[in-house]
XYZ file of C-alpha atoms in Angstrom:
539
model
C 12.808 -20.532 45.900
C 11.956 -18.276 42.975
C 8.250 -18.133 42.143
C 6.831 -18.853 38.692
C 7.513 -15.823 36.468
C 4.628 -13.984 34.876
C 6.259 -13.919 31.456
C 8.999 -15.782 29.629
C 10.593 -13.769 26.845
C 11.937 -15.965 24.044
C 14.903 -14.658 22.046
C 16.180 -16.620 19.040
C 19.680 -15.324 18.304
C 21.885 -15.602 15.250
C 24.588 -12.999 14.551
C 22.715 -9.956 15.779
C 25.496 -7.881 17.345
C 25.500 -5.020 18.207
C 21.675 -4.900 18.195
C 21.521 -7.794 20.668
C 22.888 -5.678 23.523
C 20.117 -3.090 23.213
C 17.561 -5.899 22.986
C 18.754 -7.534 26.209
C 19.060 -4.203 28.012
C 15.439 -3.394 27.119
C 14.376 -6.686 28.717
C 16.366 -6.234 31.905
C 14.967 -2.703 32.305
C 11.321 -3.820 32.074
C 9.096 -2.155 34.661
C 7.432 -5.512 35.384
C 10.500 -6.294 37.520
C 13.134 -9.030 37.357
C 11.289 -11.215 39.860
C 8.359 -11.553 37.421
C 10.537 -12.065 34.331
C 12.285 -14.995 32.669
C 14.420 -14.620 29.529
C 15.255 -17.735 27.514
C 17.756 -16.944 24.766
C 18.888 -19.590 22.286
C 22.141 -19.003 20.410
C 21.611 -20.617 17.017
C 25.294 -21.113 16.152
C 26.289 -17.431 16.050
C 29.796 -16.549 14.846
C 29.867 -12.804 15.633
C 30.147 -12.858 19.419
C 26.405 -12.998 20.074
C 26.816 -16.221 22.095
C 29.439 -14.604 24.316
C 27.208 -11.579 24.876
C 24.346 -13.852 25.928
C 26.613 -15.671 28.407
C 27.637 -12.307 29.886
C 24.018 -11.437 30.644
C 23.326 -14.936 32.023
C 26.272 -14.567 34.374
C 25.121 -11.105 35.512
C 21.442 -12.093 35.908
C 21.534 -15.835 36.692
C 17.981 -15.963 38.088
C 16.523 -14.242 35.042
C 18.490 -15.051 31.877
C 18.840 -18.641 30.688
C 21.039 -19.262 27.626
C 21.059 -22.339 25.398
C 23.590 -22.928 22.614
C 23.023 -25.093 19.528
C 24.408 -25.530 15.980
C 22.894 -23.253 13.371
C 19.476 -24.456 12.237
C 18.913 -22.013 9.365
C 16.039 -20.031 10.848
C 14.311 -18.823 14.026
C 11.842 -21.727 14.305
C 14.116 -24.354 15.922
C 15.612 -22.065 18.587
C 12.135 -20.711 19.399
C 10.815 -24.256 19.851
C 13.711 -25.180 22.107
C 13.031 -22.118 24.253
C 9.338 -23.038 24.515
C 10.330 -26.461 25.822
C 11.996 -24.907 28.884
C 9.787 -21.814 29.413
C 8.069 -21.579 32.808
C 6.165 -18.263 32.659
C 2.374 -17.909 32.684
C 2.796 -16.110 29.384
C 5.400 -16.282 26.643
C 6.524 -13.352 24.534
C 8.710 -13.472 21.434
C 11.150 -10.744 20.439
C 13.574 -10.512 17.542
C 17.169 -10.321 18.756
C 17.736 -7.112 16.780
C 14.625 -5.382 18.168
C 13.826 -3.872 21.574
C 10.898 -3.120 23.882
C 9.481 -0.019 25.507
C 10.195 -0.032 29.233
C 6.574 -0.673 30.316
C 5.717 -3.110 27.491
C 5.516 -6.400 29.392
C 3.817 -4.915 32.452
C 1.101 -3.329 30.316
C 0.504 -6.429 28.200
C 0.370 -8.835 31.172
C -2.016 -6.447 32.923
C -4.253 -6.369 29.833
C -4.244 -10.170 29.660
C -5.164 -10.531 33.337
C -7.817 -7.807 33.209
C -9.513 -9.083 30.052
C -8.877 -12.814 30.382
C -6.951 -12.700 27.104
C -5.038 -15.597 25.580
C -3.255 -13.280 23.131
C -2.255 -9.634 23.603
C -0.899 -7.482 20.784
C 1.178 -4.504 21.910
C 1.693 -1.523 19.632
C 4.636 -2.111 17.313
C 6.488 0.509 15.273
C 9.339 0.287 12.776
C 12.697 2.022 13.062
C 15.481 2.682 10.574
C 12.982 2.529 7.709
C 11.316 -0.743 8.629
C 7.640 -0.904 7.656
C 5.095 -1.999 10.247
C 1.355 -2.024 9.475
C -0.382 0.401 11.852
C -4.126 0.049 11.240
C -4.672 -2.322 14.171
C -3.369 0.266 16.642
C -6.250 2.748 16.453
C -7.050 2.337 20.150
C -6.999 -0.071 23.069
C -9.277 -3.037 22.359
C -10.122 -5.639 25.031
C -11.479 -8.084 22.441
C -10.744 -8.141 18.698
C -11.438 -10.801 16.113
C -9.077 -12.261 13.558
C -11.885 -11.980 11.018
C -13.127 -8.384 11.201
C -10.070 -6.350 12.175
C -6.628 -5.531 10.812
C -5.121 -8.410 12.815
C -4.440 -10.548 9.692
C -1.964 -7.852 8.614
C -0.134 -8.188 11.960
C 0.737 -11.895 12.103
C 4.286 -11.781 13.455
C 4.737 -13.759 16.669
C 5.816 -10.610 18.547
C 2.849 -10.921 20.886
C 2.038 -12.112 24.384
C 0.599 -15.659 24.392
C -0.876 -17.508 27.355
C 1.437 -20.522 27.762
C -1.450 -22.735 28.802
C -2.978 -22.175 25.337
C 0.354 -22.890 23.642
C 0.850 -26.188 25.456
C -2.804 -27.290 25.306
C -2.710 -27.177 21.490
C 0.983 -28.158 21.152
C 1.718 -24.965 19.234
C 5.209 -24.971 17.759
C 6.999 -23.396 14.802
C 7.538 -25.409 11.578
C 11.311 -25.826 11.410
C 11.508 -26.403 7.653
C 10.291 -22.875 6.811
C 13.149 -20.370 6.375
C 10.746 -17.391 6.505
C 7.219 -16.945 7.796
C 7.455 -19.762 10.328
C 5.788 -17.543 12.926
C 2.570 -17.201 10.927
C 1.188 -20.758 11.360
C 1.857 -20.438 15.111
C 0.251 -16.986 15.385
C -2.757 -17.792 13.192
C -3.569 -20.976 15.093
C -3.164 -19.246 18.455
C -5.562 -16.495 17.323
C -8.067 -19.021 15.961
C -8.058 -20.955 19.249
C -7.830 -17.984 21.651
C -10.799 -17.182 23.870
C -9.987 -13.483 23.633
C -7.440 -11.297 21.827
C -6.626 -7.830 23.168
C -4.734 -4.865 21.729
C -2.639 -2.334 23.702
C -2.266 0.773 21.546
C -1.727 3.651 23.984
C 1.931 2.735 24.533
C 4.645 1.737 22.071
C 5.581 -1.731 23.241
C 7.822 -2.964 20.427
C 10.454 -1.308 18.222
C 11.176 -3.364 15.090
C 14.607 -2.545 13.692
C 15.683 -2.798 10.071
C 19.382 -3.517 10.179
C 21.715 -1.238 8.283
C 22.965 -4.233 6.274
C 19.381 -5.498 5.621
C 20.531 -8.925 6.819
C 17.230 -9.892 8.462
C 16.339 -13.322 7.091
C 13.079 -11.957 5.663
C 15.061 -9.739 3.285
C 17.458 -12.526 2.246
C 15.032 -15.247 1.169
C 14.619 -15.734 -2.565
C 11.357 -15.730 -4.508
C 10.846 -19.492 -4.656
C 11.621 -19.965 -0.964
C 9.079 -17.283 -0.088
C 6.522 -18.892 -2.391
C 6.934 -22.275 -0.690
C 6.485 -20.672 2.721
C 3.303 -18.851 1.674
C 1.964 -22.131 0.317
C 2.581 -23.792 3.700
C 0.980 -20.907 5.606
C -2.137 -20.915 3.448
C -2.510 -24.696 3.578
C -2.184 -24.626 7.381
C -4.745 -21.824 7.629
C -7.176 -23.599 5.305
C -7.062 -26.620 7.610
C -8.025 -24.417 10.581
C -10.690 -22.160 9.028
C -13.466 -23.501 6.772
C -13.983 -21.858 3.381
C -16.061 -18.704 3.594
C -15.826 -15.030 4.573
C -13.692 -15.735 7.667
C -11.041 -17.554 5.680
C -11.188 -14.834 3.014
C -10.559 -12.191 5.691
C -7.274 -13.889 6.604
C -6.246 -14.759 3.049
C -6.759 -11.182 1.890
C -3.509 -10.452 3.682
C -1.634 -13.183 1.819
C -2.895 -12.097 -1.589
C -2.447 -8.369 -0.908
C 0.958 -8.752 0.727
C 3.044 -11.922 0.339
C 1.838 -13.023 -3.103
C 1.763 -9.479 -4.467
C 5.438 -9.044 -3.511
C 6.337 -12.049 -5.675
C 4.892 -10.332 -8.766
C 6.565 -6.945 -8.549
C 8.891 -5.023 -10.869
C 11.798 -7.434 -10.223
C 9.795 -10.330 -11.703
C 10.720 -9.732 -15.404
C 14.444 -9.835 -14.547
C 14.222 -13.344 -13.063
C 15.328 -16.272 -15.184
C 12.668 -17.968 -17.294
C 12.433 -21.114 -15.147
C 11.977 -19.128 -11.927
C 9.280 -17.021 -13.569
C 7.518 -20.167 -14.743
C 7.649 -21.755 -11.272
C 6.396 -18.585 -9.612
C 3.574 -18.282 -12.123
C 2.511 -21.894 -11.566
C 2.800 -21.672 -7.778
C 0.881 -18.402 -7.444
C -1.643 -19.678 -9.995
C -2.278 -22.803 -7.918
C -3.025 -20.663 -4.841
C -5.330 -18.460 -6.916
C -7.147 -21.568 -8.127
C -7.505 -22.892 -4.597
C -8.269 -19.794 -2.521
C -8.949 -16.685 -4.646
C -12.709 -16.620 -4.268
C -15.003 -14.307 -6.233
C -15.254 -12.109 -3.140
C -11.492 -11.772 -2.851
C -11.184 -11.184 -6.597
C -13.740 -8.377 -6.676
C -12.208 -6.759 -3.573
C -8.716 -6.667 -5.070
C -7.489 -3.740 -7.171
C -7.313 -4.314 -10.916
C -3.499 -4.143 -11.023
C -3.066 -7.076 -8.642
C -6.177 -8.864 -9.881
C -4.844 -9.025 -13.448
C -1.496 -10.369 -12.273
C -3.181 -13.090 -10.236
C -5.442 -13.932 -13.166
C -2.527 -14.221 -15.589
C -0.757 -16.482 -13.100
C -3.916 -18.580 -12.838
C -3.912 -18.926 -16.654
C -0.181 -19.808 -16.500
C 0.348 -16.954 -18.997
C 3.994 -16.338 -18.091
C 4.837 -14.108 -21.050
C 1.739 -11.929 -20.677
C 2.382 -11.627 -16.933
C 5.992 -10.639 -17.564
C 4.914 -8.061 -20.141
C 2.166 -6.628 -17.919
C 4.635 -5.987 -15.101
C 7.439 -4.689 -17.346
C 5.196 -2.332 -19.328
C 3.552 -0.868 -16.249
C 6.937 -0.379 -14.590
C 8.271 1.486 -17.640
C 5.207 3.324 -18.965
C 2.645 3.378 -16.167
C -0.896 2.059 -16.222
C -2.410 0.975 -19.539
C -5.397 2.832 -21.038
C -8.887 2.261 -19.697
C -11.396 0.938 -22.212
C -14.798 2.524 -21.580
C -17.881 0.549 -22.600
C -21.060 2.200 -21.361
C -20.865 2.242 -17.561
C -18.073 -0.341 -17.453
C -14.341 0.274 -17.645
C -11.507 -2.173 -18.283
C -7.755 -1.828 -17.808
C -6.247 -3.092 -21.069
C -3.336 -5.077 -19.696
C -1.745 -7.809 -21.844
C -4.039 -10.792 -22.281
C -7.231 -8.738 -22.297
C -9.791 -10.612 -24.398
C -7.057 -12.864 -25.767
C -8.598 -16.289 -26.449
C -5.222 -17.933 -25.893
C -5.177 -16.573 -22.331
C -8.861 -17.215 -21.703
C -9.190 -14.860 -18.743
C -12.634 -13.544 -17.872
C -13.234 -9.810 -18.406
C -13.944 -9.488 -14.684
C -10.220 -9.703 -13.954
C -9.618 -6.577 -16.063
C -12.657 -4.592 -14.971
C -12.375 -1.503 -12.795
C -14.727 -2.271 -9.909
C -15.202 0.957 -8.000
C -11.623 1.005 -6.734
C -9.440 4.068 -6.481
C -8.213 4.843 -9.991
C -7.387 8.504 -9.466
C -3.632 8.069 -9.664
C -3.876 6.099 -12.903
C -6.181 8.619 -14.558
C -4.038 11.561 -13.518
C -0.705 9.996 -14.447
C -2.051 8.958 -17.843
C -3.469 12.371 -18.799
C -1.039 14.843 -20.382
C -1.327 18.156 -22.194
C -0.416 18.251 -25.879
C -1.048 21.968 -26.625
C -2.989 25.088 -25.648
C -3.985 27.879 -28.030
C -6.515 30.637 -28.667
C -9.106 30.660 -31.463
C -10.889 33.957 -32.156
C -13.846 34.539 -34.463
C -14.940 38.153 -34.418
C -15.469 39.097 -30.804
C -15.753 35.486 -29.624
C -12.637 33.843 -28.177
C -12.147 30.193 -27.317
C -9.381 28.266 -25.595
C -8.397 25.178 -27.607
C -6.900 22.441 -25.422
C -5.516 19.195 -26.770
C -4.653 16.475 -24.309
C -3.882 12.773 -24.312
C -6.088 10.789 -21.943
C -5.469 7.233 -20.781
C -8.908 6.138 -21.989
C -10.202 4.496 -25.126
C -13.590 3.367 -26.370
C -16.713 5.285 -25.391
C -15.580 8.847 -24.590
C -19.024 10.377 -25.091
C -19.267 11.243 -21.402
C -15.890 13.000 -21.260
C -15.920 16.763 -20.730
C -12.979 19.168 -20.858
C -13.952 22.470 -19.257
C -12.893 25.218 -16.929
C -13.538 24.383 -13.311
C -17.127 25.296 -12.507
C -15.980 27.676 -9.809
C -12.725 29.355 -8.959
C -10.364 26.842 -7.369
C -8.221 28.184 -4.514
C -4.725 26.751 -4.325
C -5.658 24.760 -1.225
C -8.302 22.893 -3.252
C -6.076 22.237 -6.230
C -5.004 18.797 -5.076
C -2.550 16.675 -7.009
C -4.025 13.919 -9.114
C -7.593 13.111 -10.011
C -10.526 13.546 -7.642
C -13.569 11.305 -7.445
C -16.626 13.529 -7.346
C -19.285 12.741 -4.720
C -22.286 10.867 -6.049
C -24.539 13.891 -5.416
C -22.184 16.376 -7.119
C -23.732 18.252 -10.086
C -22.701 16.943 -13.479
C -19.974 19.039 -15.103
C -21.325 21.481 -17.664
C -20.337 20.742 -21.224
C -18.728 23.955 -22.476
C -18.060 24.156 -26.193
C -17.182 21.135 -28.281
C -15.067 18.064 -27.700
C -13.694 15.727 -30.346
C -11.780 12.508 -29.843
C -9.280 11.028 -32.270
C -8.604 7.312 -32.558
C -6.614 5.930 -29.652
C -2.884 5.896 -30.181
C 0.288 6.127 -28.143
C -1.452 4.699 -25.087
C -4.603 6.831 -25.034
C -7.111 9.031 -26.844
C -6.382 12.536 -28.160
C -9.144 14.847 -26.905
C -9.560 18.303 -28.438
C -11.724 20.743 -26.488
C -12.848 24.160 -27.684
C -13.891 26.130 -24.595
C -15.586 29.530 -25.162
C -14.369 32.252 -22.808
C -16.644 34.801 -21.144
C -15.749 38.470 -20.848
C -15.516 38.490 -17.072
C -12.943 38.468 -14.307
C -12.057 34.864 -13.498
C -9.187 32.515 -12.735
C -10.066 28.899 -13.370
C -8.257 25.635 -13.829
C -8.738 23.434 -16.872
C -10.240 20.083 -15.927
C -10.993 16.806 -17.642
C -14.158 15.137 -16.343
C -14.558 11.487 -17.257
C -16.901 8.708 -16.151
C -15.162 5.483 -15.149
C -17.033 2.500 -13.721
C -20.055 4.574 -12.785
C -18.143 7.393 -11.050
C -17.126 10.808 -12.358
C -13.511 11.880 -11.886
C -12.163 15.426 -12.092
C -8.590 15.555 -13.403
C -6.635 18.827 -13.303
C -4.706 19.213 -16.560
C -0.952 19.418 -15.958
C 1.160 21.555 -18.288
C 4.206 19.248 -18.066
C 6.513 21.908 -19.491
C 4.408 22.585 -22.585
C 4.766 26.186 -23.904
C 1.868 28.515 -23.170
C 0.353 30.808 -25.818
C 0.974 34.541 -25.539
C -1.601 36.508 -23.590
C -4.425 37.797 -25.795
C -6.541 40.943 -25.706
C -10.030 40.712 -27.160
C -13.174 42.789 -27.333
C -13.531 46.455 -28.344
C -16.411 47.827 -26.283
C -15.189 46.166 -23.095
C -11.669 44.926 -23.829
C -10.419 41.954 -21.803
C -7.111 40.189 -21.454
C -6.778 36.415 -21.290
C -3.682 34.446 -20.300
C -2.761 30.782 -19.890
C -0.298 29.932 -17.115
C 0.994 27.164 -14.881
C 0.088 27.433 -11.209
C 2.307 26.403 -8.299
C 0.995 22.821 -8.518
C 1.904 22.514 -12.212
C -1.691 22.730 -13.463
C -3.086 24.729 -16.400
C -4.966 27.894 -15.375
C -6.868 30.362 -17.610
C -7.184 33.921 -16.307
C -9.451 36.596 -17.790
C -9.754 40.209 -16.593
C -11.109 43.513 -17.970
C -8.665 46.094 -19.299
C -9.396 49.461 -17.729
C -8.519 52.373 -20.082
C -8.963 56.112 -19.677
C -11.467 57.532 -22.192
C -9.220 60.371 -23.391
C -5.584 61.343 -23.516
C -2.598 60.653 -25.684
C -1.868 57.306 -24.020
C -5.406 56.019 -24.597
C -5.404 57.081 -28.257
C -2.016 55.424 -28.773
C -3.195 52.150 -27.221
C -6.361 52.158 -29.361
C -4.258 52.807 -32.479
C -1.917 49.934 -31.614
C -4.881 47.672 -30.913
C -6.478 48.424 -34.275
C -3.177 47.785 -36.079
C -2.893 44.373 -34.390
C -6.359 43.382 -35.571
C -5.585 44.217 -39.239
């Protein structure tokens, strides 16, 4: 008589050929051995030959593979539940029928569970064929991680090893009326109730495949169906975890991931009724679960969208997404040491949204500052022997620009240090020196026109032009891009010690000013000719 298997692998199958064959082969080849393995595969009304392929494996491995057939249920929940009803292993493991396992996956995860006394084991999972899989959890082997202070909330698929005793003790099953996300209530509750959760990161256990036809059910569900599923997940979670930092730690995933994806660049193209329903549904979840802590820990782009949904401001939300998609981030309004992103609805009484939703709260804004800063012109301005570089640029800031400085980098910047985008200066970095004068015209065309007059020293140097601006209490250094603007002709200046100055674009597309002395022989026909030509140019 065959002994109780260590692990039952559950496979819910619906039209997954030819991926199914590789999936089943990866199970049969597991190093844990066939005598310790049970595979329960449920054919959910497949029409592509998947059912026949399952029967072939059941016939070849009758003591290992058990196949059940049923009419199509519309999702993986029902076949997974049916498999759980007949599973006999000490542990159960769920795999997508289009995915596959590393050869040692089950052996390593069962060993980790037995060694650590774990009720849940998460094996390292990677994506293939362009499928995204969050990797932060897999920074090392962990015998005991918490749902509340790790990256586990961003890894809530059911592709994990669960102790079957835990599953049956708490009657854990998948909600069958959820077309997508039905694994999350199961996984979250198992993690909440588990005595210990372990992570195996030193071996790739699971390969998640994105099909070439993108026919995974996750990719096919529409916006409203996904909204309803997120609502169910969050309601289920709220019933398990009391309000507070622990619940926030889990819900951060749902705001940052599922709800954010409902308010992306495809939102404005949806019909008006769908946009209204999405706005109301997301707004209700914001009302219920978007605490002040979650709000202040969310980037301003997402925070504004959630706030507009909370205010049921459908038109402003549509415009905010459409305008950012087409033109990039809106200007920052600087008021003392505070900065606000001026998205639609900002300080609009009809919207009634608190300024806090629009405020930049110490988040990374480097990409927005850099993308919104562009060069208008560069020229020379000479008065006697004094030469200045006049730079005009459009900056994505409005309001109080008194702290802004446009200057040459304080020291020569090697190419390796000339990083793309803006750079947040360390808190202990010296303040940028104000060189010359800076004037700011009234904001227009999405920003403020800054004109800087930078005096040049008669010395050998090669320095980049930088904009330094204070945003939300931090100073950012923004290399000025030339963006195809014409450069002024090189200029010679000075008579006693003549120098040459040139403006150019470096290999990273940034504006660089180079000065160098002109070495001339003191006598000779060539020297006299050059001095004559120089004098004629100055007349």
